[in-house]
PDB file of C-alpha atoms and ligand atoms in Angstrom:
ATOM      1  CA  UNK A  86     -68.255 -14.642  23.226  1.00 65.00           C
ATOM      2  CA  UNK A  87     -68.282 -11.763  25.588  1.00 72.00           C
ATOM      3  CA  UNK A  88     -65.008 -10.005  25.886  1.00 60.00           C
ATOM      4  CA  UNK A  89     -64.939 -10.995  29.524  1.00 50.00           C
ATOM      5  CA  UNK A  90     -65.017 -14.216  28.854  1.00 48.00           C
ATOM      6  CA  UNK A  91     -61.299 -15.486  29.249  1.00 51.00           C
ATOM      7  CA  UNK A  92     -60.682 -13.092  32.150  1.00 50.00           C
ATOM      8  CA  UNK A  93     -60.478 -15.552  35.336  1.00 56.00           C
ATOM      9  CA  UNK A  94     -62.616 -12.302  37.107  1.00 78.00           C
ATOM     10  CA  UNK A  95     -66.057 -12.647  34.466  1.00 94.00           C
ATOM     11  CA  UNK A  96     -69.108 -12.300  37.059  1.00 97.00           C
ATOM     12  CA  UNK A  97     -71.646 -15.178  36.567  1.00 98.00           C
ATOM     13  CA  UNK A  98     -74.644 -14.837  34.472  1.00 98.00           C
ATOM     14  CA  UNK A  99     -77.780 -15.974  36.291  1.00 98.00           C
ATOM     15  CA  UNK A 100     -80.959 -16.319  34.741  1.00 98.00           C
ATOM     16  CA  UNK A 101     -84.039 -15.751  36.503  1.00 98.00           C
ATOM     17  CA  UNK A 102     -87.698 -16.207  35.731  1.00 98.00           C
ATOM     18  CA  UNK A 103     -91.015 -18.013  35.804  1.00 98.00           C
ATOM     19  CA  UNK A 104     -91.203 -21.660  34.812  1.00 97.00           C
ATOM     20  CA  UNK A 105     -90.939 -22.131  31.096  1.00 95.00           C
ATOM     21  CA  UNK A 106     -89.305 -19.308  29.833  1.00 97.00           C
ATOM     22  CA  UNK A 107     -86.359 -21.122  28.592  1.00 97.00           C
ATOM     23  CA  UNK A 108     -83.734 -20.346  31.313  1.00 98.00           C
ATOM     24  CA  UNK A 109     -82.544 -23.915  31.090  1.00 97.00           C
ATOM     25  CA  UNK A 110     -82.172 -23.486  27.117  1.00 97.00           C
ATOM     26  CA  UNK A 111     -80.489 -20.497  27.363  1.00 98.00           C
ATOM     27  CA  UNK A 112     -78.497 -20.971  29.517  1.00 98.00           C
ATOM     28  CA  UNK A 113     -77.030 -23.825  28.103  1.00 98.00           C
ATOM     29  CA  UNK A 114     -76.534 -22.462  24.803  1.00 98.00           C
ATOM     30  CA  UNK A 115     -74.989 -19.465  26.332  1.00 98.00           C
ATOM     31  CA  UNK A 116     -72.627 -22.050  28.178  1.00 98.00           C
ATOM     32  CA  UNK A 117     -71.366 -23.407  25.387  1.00 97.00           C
ATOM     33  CA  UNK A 118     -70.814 -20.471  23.631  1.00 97.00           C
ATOM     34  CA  UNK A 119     -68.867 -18.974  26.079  1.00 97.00           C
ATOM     35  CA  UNK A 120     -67.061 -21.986  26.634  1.00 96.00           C
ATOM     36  CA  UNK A 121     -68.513 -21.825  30.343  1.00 97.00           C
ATOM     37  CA  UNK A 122     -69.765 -24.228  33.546  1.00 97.00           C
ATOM     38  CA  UNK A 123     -73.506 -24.507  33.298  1.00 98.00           C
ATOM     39  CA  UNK A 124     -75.612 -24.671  36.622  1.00 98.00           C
ATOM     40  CA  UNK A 125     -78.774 -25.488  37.507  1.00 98.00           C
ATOM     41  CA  UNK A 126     -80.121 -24.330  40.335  1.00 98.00           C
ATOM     42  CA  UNK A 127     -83.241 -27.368  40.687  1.00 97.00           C
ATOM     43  CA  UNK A 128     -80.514 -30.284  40.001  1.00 98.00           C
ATOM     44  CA  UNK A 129     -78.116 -28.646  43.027  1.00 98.00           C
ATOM     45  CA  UNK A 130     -81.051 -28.545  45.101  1.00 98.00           C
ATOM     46  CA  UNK A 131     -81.939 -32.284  44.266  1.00 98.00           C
ATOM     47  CA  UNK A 132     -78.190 -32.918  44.834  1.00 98.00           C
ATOM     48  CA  UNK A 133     -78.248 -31.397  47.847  1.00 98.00           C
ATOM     49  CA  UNK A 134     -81.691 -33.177  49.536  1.00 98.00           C
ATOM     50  CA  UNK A 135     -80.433 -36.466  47.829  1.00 98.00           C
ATOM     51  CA  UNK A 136     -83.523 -36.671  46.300  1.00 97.00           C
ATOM     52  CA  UNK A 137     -86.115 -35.309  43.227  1.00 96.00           C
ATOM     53  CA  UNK A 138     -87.919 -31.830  43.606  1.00 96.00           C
ATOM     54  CA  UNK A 139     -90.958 -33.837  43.593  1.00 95.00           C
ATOM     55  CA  UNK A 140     -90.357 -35.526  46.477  1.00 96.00           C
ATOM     56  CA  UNK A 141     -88.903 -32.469  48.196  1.00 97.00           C
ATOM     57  CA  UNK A 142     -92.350 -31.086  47.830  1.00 96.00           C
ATOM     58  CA  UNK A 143     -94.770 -33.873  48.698  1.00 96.00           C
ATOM     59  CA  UNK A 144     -92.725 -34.379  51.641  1.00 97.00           C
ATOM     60  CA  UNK A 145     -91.395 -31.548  53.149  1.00 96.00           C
ATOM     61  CA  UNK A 146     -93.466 -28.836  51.390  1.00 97.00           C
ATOM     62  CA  UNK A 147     -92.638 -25.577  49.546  1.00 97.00           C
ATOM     63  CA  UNK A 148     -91.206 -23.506  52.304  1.00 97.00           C
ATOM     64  CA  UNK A 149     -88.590 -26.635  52.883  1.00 98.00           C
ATOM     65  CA  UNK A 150     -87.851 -26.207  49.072  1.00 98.00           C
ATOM     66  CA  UNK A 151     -86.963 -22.519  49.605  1.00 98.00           C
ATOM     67  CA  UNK A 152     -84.486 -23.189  52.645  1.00 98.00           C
ATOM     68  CA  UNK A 153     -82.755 -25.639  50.214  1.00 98.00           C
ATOM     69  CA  UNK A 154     -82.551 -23.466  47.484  1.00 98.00           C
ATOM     70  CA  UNK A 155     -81.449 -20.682  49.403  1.00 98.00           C
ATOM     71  CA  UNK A 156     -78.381 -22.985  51.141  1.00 98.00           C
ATOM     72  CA  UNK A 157     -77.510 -23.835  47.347  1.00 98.00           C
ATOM     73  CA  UNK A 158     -76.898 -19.749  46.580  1.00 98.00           C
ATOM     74  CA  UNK A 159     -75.574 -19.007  49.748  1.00 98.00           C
ATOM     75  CA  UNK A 160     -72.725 -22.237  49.431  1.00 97.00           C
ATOM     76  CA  UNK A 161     -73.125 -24.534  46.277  1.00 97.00           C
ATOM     77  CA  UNK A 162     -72.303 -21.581  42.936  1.00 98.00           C
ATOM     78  CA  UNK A 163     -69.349 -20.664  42.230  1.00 97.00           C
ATOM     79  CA  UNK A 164     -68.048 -17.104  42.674  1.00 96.00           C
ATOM     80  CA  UNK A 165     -67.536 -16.349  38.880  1.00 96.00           C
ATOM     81  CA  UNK A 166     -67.229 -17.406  35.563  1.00 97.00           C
ATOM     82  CA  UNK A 167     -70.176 -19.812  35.293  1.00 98.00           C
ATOM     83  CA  UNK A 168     -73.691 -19.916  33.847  1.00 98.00           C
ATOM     84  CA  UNK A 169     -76.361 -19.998  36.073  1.00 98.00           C
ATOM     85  CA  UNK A 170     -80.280 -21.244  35.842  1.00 98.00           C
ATOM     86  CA  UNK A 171     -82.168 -20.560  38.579  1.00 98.00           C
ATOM     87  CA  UNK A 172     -85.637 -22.038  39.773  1.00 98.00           C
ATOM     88  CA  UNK A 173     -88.113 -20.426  38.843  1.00 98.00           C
ATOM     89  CA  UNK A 174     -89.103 -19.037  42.134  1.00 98.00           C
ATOM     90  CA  UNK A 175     -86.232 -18.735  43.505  1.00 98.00           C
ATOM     91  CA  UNK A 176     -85.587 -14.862  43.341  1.00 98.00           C
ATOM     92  CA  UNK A 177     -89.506 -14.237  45.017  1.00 98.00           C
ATOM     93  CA  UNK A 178     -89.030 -14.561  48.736  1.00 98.00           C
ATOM     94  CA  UNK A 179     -87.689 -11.781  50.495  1.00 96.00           C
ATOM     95  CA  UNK A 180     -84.262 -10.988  50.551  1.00 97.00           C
ATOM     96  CA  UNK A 181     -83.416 -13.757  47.643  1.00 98.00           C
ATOM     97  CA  UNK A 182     -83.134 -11.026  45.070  1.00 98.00           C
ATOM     98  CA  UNK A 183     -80.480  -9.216  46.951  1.00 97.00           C
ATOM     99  CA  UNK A 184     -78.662 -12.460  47.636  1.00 98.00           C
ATOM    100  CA  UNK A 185     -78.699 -13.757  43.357  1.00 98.00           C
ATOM    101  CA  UNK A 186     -78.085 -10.519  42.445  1.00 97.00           C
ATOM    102  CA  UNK A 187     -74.861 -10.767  44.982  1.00 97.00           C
ATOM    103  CA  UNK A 188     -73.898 -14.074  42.755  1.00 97.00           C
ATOM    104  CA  UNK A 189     -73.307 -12.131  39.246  1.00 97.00           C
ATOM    105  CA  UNK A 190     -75.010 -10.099  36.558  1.00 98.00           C
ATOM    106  CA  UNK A 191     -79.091 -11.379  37.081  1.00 98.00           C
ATOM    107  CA  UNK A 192     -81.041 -11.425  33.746  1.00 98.00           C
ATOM    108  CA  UNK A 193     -84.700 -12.103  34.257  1.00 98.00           C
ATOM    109  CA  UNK A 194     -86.163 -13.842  31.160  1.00 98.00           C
ATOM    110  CA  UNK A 195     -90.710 -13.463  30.843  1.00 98.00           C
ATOM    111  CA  UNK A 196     -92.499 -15.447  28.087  1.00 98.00           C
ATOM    112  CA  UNK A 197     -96.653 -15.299  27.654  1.00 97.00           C
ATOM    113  CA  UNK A 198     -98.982 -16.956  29.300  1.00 97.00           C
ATOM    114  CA  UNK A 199     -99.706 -19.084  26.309  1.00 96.00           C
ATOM    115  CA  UNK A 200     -95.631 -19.991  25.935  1.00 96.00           C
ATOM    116  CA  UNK A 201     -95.194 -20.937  29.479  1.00 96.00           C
ATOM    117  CA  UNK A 202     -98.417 -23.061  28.859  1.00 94.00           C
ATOM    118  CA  UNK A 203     -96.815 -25.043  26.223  1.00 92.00           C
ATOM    119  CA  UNK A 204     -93.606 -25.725  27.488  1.00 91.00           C
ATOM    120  CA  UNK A 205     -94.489 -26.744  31.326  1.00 91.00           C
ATOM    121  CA  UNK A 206     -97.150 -29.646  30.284  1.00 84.00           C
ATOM    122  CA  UNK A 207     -96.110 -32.545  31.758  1.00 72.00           C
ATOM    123  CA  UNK A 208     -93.319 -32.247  33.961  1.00 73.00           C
ATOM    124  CA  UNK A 209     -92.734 -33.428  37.603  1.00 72.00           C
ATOM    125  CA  UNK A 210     -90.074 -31.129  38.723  1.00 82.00           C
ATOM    126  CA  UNK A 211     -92.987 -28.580  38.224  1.00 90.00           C
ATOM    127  CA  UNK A 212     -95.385 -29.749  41.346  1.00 89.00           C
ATOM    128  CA  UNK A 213     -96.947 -25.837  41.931  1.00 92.00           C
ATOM    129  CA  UNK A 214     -98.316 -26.443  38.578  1.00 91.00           C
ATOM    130  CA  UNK A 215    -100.297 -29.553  38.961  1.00 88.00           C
ATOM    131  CA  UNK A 216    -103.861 -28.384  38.504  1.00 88.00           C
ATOM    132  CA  UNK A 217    -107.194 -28.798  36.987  1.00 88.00           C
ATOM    133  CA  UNK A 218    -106.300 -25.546  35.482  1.00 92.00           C
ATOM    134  CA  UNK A 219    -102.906 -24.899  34.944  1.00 93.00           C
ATOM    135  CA  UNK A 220    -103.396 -21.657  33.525  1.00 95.00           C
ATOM    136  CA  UNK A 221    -105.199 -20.150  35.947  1.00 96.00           C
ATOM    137  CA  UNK A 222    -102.332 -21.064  38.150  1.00 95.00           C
ATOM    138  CA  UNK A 223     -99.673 -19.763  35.854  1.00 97.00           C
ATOM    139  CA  UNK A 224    -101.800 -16.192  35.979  1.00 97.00           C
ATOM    140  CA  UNK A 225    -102.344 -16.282  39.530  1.00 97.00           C
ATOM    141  CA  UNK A 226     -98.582 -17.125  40.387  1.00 97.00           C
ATOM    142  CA  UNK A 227     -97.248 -15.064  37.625  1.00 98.00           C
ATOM    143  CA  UNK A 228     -99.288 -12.117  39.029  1.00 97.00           C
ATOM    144  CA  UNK A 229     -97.968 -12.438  42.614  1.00 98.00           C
ATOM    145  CA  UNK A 230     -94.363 -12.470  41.698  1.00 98.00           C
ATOM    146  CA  UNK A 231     -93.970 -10.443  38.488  1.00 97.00           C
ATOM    147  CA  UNK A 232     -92.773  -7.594  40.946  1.00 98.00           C
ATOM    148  CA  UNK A 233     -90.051  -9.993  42.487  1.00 98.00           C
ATOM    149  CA  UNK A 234     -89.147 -11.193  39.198  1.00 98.00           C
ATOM    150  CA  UNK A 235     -89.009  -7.320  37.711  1.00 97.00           C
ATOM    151  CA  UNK A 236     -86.664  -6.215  40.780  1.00 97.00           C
ATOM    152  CA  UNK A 237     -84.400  -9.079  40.753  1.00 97.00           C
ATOM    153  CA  UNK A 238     -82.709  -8.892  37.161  1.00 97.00           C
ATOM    154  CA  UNK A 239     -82.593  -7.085  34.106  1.00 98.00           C
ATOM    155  CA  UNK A 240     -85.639  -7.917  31.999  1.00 98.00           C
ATOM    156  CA  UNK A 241     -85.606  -9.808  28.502  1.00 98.00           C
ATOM    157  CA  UNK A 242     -88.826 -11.129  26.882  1.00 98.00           C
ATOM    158  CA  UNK A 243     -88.435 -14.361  24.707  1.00 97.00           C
ATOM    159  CA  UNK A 244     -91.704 -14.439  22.703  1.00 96.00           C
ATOM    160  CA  UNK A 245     -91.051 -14.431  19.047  1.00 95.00           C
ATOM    161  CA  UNK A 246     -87.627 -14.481  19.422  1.00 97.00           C
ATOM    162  CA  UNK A 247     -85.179 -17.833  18.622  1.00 97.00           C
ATOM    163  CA  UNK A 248     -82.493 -19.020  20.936  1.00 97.00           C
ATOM    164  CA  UNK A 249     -79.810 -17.670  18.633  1.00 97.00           C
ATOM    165  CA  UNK A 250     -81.481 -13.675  18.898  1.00 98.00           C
ATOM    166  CA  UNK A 251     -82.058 -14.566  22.529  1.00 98.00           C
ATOM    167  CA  UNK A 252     -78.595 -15.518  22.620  1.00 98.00           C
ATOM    168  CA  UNK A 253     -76.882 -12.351  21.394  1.00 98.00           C
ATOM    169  CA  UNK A 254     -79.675  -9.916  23.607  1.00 98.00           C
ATOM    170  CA  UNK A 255     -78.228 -11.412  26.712  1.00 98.00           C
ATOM    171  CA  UNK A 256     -74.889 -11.361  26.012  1.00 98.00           C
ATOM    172  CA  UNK A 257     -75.011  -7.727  25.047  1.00 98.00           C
ATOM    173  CA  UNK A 258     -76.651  -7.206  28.504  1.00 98.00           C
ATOM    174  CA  UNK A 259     -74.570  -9.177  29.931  1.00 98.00           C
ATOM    175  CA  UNK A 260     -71.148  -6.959  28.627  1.00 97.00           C
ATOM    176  CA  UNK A 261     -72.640  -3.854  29.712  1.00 96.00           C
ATOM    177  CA  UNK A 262     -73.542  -4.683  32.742  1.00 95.00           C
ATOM    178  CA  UNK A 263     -69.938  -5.985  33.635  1.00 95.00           C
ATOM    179  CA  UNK A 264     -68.415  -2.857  31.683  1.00 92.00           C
ATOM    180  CA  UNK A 265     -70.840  -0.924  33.953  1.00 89.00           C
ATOM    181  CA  UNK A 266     -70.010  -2.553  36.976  1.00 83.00           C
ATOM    182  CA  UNK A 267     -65.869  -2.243  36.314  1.00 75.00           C
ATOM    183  CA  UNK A 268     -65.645   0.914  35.599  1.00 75.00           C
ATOM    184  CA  UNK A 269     -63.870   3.106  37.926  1.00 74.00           C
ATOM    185  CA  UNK A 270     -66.611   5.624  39.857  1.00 71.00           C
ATOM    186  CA  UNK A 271     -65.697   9.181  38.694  1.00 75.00           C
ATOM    187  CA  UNK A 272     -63.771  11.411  41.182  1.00 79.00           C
ATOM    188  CA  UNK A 273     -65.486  14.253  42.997  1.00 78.00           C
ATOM    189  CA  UNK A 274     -66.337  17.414  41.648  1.00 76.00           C
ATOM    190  CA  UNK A 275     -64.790  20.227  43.520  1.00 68.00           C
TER     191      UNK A 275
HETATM  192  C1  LIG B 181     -90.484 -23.575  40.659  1.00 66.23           C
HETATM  193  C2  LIG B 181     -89.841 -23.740  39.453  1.00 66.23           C
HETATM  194  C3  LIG B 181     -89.093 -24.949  39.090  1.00 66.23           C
HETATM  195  C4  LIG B 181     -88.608 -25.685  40.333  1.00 66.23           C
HETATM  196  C5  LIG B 181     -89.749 -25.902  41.283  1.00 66.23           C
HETATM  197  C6  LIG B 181     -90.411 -24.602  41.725  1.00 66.23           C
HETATM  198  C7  LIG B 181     -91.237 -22.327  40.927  1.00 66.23           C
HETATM  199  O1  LIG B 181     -87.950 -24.607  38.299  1.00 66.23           O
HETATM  200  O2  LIG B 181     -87.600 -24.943  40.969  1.00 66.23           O
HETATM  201  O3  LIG B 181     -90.704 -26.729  40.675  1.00 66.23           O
HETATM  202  O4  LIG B 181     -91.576 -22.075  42.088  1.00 66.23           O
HETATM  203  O5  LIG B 181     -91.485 -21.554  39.971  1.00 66.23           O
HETATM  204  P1  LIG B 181     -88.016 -24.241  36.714  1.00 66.23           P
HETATM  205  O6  LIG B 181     -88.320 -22.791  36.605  1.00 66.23           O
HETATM  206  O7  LIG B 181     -86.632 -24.566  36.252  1.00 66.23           O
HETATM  207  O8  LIG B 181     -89.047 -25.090  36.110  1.00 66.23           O
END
């Protein structure tokens, strides 16, 4: 458990990142560990529209999505002390890495193609991956928003690594980042 962790002040942890990287996992394992709330960003947005992200898409479209997830980080998280998965494209439009990274220490987990593959067959809250080829799609979306996803949050790959290692990588990002961010700037040199 990170040091910070019964402080009342401990910044959220979001975790950013492409479909299928594990956010969700992790960030309920991380949860528990730290004997913290766990959020989802997708279930606040279904909360929100009342409805499932399928629906949102079919009938509103993607850009309708966005608004809704950007309302949830703007007025649905809490301040501190929670957990935080966030849809996977949530940090790529303009302006939404600025605004997560606002919300708490960002950690931005990537996975390989071939990963992400595996673990996204098959689900409906996962419409922009409903293709003939799904892993074309995954390349071509990947490719457009790896930048986004790079400038938005600290970077931690998952491939080959288990829950438990993924577990104590974030956390020790997670510490210095907040150590980073609380320490006092240093006073001019004269
Ligand atoms: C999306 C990722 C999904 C969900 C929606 C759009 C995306 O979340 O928000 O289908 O644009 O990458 P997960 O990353 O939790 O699957």
């Amino acid at each position: 458990m990170p040091s910070s962790a019964h402080k009342d002040h401990a910044p959220n942890l979001l975790l950013a990142g492409f479909m299928g990287t594990g956010k969700s996992a992790l960030g309920r394992q991380l949860a528990k560990r730290w004997r913290r709330p766990f959020l989802d960003t997708d279930e606040l947005v279904e909360q929100l529209a009342g409805t499932t992200i399928a629906d949102i898409f079919a009938e509103h479209g993607e850009e309708h999505f966005r608004a809704l997830e950007r309302k949830v980080v703007e007025s649905m998280l809490p301040e501190q002390g929670a957990v935080i998965a966030c849809g996977g494209g949530l940090v790529v439009p303009s302006g939404m890495g600025k605004l997560v990274r606002s919300k708490g220490v960002v950690v931005t987990l990537f996975a390989s193609v071939d990963t992400i593959l595996r673990r996204t067959s098959g689900n409906s809250r996962r419409p922009l991956l409903k293709s003939d080829d799904p892993e074309a799609r995954i390349r071509e979306l990947m490719k457009k928003r790896e930048q986004a996803y790079l400038q938005a949050g600290i970077a931690v790959y998952t491939d080959g690594r288990s829950l438990q290692q993924l577990c104590v990588i974030v956390e020790r990002v997670y510490e210095r980042e907040v150590r980073t961010a609380l320490k006092p700037p240093k006073p001019p040199r004269r």
